[in-house]
PDB file of C-alpha atoms in Angstrom:
ATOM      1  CA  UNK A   1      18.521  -2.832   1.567  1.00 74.00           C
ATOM      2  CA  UNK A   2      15.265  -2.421   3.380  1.00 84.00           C
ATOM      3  CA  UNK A   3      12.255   0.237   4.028  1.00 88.00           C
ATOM      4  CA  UNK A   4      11.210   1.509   7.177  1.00 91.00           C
ATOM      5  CA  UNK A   5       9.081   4.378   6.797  1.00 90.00           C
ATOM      6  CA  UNK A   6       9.324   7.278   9.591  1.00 90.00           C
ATOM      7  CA  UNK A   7       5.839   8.770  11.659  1.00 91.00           C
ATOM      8  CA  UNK A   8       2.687   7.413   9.894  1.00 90.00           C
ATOM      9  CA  UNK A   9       3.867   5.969   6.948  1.00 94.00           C
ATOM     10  CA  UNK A  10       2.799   2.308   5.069  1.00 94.00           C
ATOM     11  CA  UNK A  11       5.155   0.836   2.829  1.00 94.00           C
ATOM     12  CA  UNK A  12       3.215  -1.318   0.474  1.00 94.00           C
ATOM     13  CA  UNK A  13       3.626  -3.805  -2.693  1.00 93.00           C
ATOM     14  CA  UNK A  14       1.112  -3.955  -5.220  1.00 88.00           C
ATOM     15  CA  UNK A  15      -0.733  -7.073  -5.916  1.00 81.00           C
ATOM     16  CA  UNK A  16      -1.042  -8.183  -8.802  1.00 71.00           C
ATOM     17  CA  UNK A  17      -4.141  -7.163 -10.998  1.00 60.00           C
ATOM     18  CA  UNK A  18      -6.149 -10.225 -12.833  1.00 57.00           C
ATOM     19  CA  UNK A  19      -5.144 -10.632 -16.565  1.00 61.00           C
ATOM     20  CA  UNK A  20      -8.402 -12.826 -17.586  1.00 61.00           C
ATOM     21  CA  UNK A  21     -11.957 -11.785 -16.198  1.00 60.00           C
ATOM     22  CA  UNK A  22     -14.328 -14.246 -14.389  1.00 64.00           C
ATOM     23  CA  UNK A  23     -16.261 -14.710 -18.034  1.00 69.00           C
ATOM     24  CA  UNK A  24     -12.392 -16.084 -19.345  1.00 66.00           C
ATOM     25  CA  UNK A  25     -11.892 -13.067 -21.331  1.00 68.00           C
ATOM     26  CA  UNK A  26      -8.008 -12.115 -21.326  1.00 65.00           C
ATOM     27  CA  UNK A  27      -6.725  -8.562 -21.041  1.00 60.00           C
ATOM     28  CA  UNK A  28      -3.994  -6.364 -22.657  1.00 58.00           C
ATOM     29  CA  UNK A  29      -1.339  -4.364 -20.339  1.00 55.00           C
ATOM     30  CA  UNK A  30      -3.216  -1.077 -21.383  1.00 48.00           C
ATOM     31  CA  UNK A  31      -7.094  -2.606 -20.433  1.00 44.00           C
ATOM     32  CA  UNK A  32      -5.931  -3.941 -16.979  1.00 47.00           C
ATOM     33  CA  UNK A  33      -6.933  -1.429 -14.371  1.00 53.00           C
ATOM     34  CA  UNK A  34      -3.881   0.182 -12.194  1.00 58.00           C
ATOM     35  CA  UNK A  35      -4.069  -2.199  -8.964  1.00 58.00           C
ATOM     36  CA  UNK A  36      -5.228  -0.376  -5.915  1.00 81.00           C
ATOM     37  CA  UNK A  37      -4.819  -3.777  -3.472  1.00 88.00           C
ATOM     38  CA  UNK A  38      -1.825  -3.790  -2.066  1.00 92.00           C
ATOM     39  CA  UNK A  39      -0.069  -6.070   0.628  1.00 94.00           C
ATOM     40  CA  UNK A  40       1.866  -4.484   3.403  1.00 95.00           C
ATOM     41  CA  UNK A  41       5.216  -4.842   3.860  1.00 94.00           C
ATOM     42  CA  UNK A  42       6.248  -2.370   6.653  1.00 94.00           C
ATOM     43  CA  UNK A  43       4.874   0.206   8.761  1.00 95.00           C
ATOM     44  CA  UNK A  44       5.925   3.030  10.495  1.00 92.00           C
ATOM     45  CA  UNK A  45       5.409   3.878  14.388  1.00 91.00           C
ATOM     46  CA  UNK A  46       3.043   6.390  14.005  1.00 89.00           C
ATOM     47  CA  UNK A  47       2.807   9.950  14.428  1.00 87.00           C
ATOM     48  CA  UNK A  48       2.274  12.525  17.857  1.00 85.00           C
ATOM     49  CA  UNK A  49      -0.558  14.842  17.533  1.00 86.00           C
ATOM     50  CA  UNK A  50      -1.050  17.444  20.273  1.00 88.00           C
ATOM     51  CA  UNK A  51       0.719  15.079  22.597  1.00 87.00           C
ATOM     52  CA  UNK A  52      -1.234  12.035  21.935  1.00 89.00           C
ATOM     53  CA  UNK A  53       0.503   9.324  19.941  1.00 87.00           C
ATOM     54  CA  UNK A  54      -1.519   7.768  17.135  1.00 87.00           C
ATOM     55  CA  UNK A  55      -1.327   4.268  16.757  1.00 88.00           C
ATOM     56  CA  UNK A  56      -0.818   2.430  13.600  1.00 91.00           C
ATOM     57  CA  UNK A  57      -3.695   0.305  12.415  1.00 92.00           C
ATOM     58  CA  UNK A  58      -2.633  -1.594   9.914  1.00 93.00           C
ATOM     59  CA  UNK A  59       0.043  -4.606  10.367  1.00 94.00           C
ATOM     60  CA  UNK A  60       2.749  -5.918   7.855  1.00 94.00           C
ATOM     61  CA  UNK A  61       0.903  -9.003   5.823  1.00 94.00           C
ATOM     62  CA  UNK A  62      -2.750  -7.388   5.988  1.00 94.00           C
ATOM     63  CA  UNK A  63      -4.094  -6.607   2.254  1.00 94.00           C
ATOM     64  CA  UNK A  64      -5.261  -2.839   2.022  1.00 94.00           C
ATOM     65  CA  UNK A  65      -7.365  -1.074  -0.843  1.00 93.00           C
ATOM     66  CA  UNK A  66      -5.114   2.187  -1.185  1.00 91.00           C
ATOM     67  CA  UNK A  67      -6.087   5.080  -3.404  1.00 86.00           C
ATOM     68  CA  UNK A  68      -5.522   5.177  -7.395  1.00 83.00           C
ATOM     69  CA  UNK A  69      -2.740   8.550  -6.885  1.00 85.00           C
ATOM     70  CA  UNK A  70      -1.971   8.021  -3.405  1.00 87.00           C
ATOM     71  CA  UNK A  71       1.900   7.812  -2.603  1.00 89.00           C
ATOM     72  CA  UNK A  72       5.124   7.907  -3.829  1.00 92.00           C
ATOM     73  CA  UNK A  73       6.608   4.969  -5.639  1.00 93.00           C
ATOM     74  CA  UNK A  74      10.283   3.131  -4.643  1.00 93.00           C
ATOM     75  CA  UNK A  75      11.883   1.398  -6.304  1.00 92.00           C
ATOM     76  CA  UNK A  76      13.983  -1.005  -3.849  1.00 89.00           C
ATOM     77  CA  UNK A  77      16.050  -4.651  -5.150  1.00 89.00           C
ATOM     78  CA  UNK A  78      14.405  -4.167  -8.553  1.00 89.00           C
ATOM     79  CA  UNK A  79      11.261  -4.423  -6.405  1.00 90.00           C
ATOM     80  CA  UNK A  80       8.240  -1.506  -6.678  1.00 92.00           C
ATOM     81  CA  UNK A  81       7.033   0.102  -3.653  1.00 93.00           C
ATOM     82  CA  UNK A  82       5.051   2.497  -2.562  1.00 94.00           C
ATOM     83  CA  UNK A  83       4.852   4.782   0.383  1.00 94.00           C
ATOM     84  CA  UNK A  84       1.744   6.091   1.865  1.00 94.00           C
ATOM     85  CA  UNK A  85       0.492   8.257   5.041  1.00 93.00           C
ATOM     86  CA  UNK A  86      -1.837   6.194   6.504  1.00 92.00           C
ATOM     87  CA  UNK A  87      -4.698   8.288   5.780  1.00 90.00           C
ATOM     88  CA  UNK A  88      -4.283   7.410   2.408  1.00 91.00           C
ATOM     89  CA  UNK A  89      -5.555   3.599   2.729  1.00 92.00           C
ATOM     90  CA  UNK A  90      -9.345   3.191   2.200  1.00 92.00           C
ATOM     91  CA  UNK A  91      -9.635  -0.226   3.550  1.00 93.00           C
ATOM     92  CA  UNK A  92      -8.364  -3.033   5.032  1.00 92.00           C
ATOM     93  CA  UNK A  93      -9.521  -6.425   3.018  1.00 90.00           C
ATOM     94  CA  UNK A  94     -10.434  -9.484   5.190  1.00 86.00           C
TER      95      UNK A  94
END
């Protein structure tokens, strides 16, 4: 089964968040910070406002920053996912 989201909608996949910090210190599941990088997987066509189409700026492969609450989460082929407006992503990372 796949995604493809509808209007202005990112599918995502979380990237994994660093167990060790730079010093070598090595985290528990409950220290680690919820990941807000994500890698996108499929994006939507974008939306019409007052007659104008908006175009998508974000491609499938680009890494985006994506807010802590933002989204709703799939889950698809025992794989997580999550589904945000584009709005909702902060950043692209380069």
């Amino acid at each position: 089964m796949t995604l493809k989201p509808l209007f202005d909608r990112v599918v995502v996949k979380a990237v994994e968040a660093e167990e060790t910090t730079k010093s070598g210190i090595v985290l528990p599941g409950a220290a680690q910070e919820k990941p807000q990088m994500a890698e996108v997987v499929a994006v939507g066509e974008g939306k019409v406002v007052d007659g104008v189409k908006e175009e998508m700026v974000v491609k499938v492969g680009q890494k985006v920053i994506t807010g802590n609450y933002a989204g709703t989460k799939v889950k698809c082929d025992g794989t997580e996912y999550n589904i945000v407006r584009q709005d909702d992503i902060l950043a692209i990372v380069e």
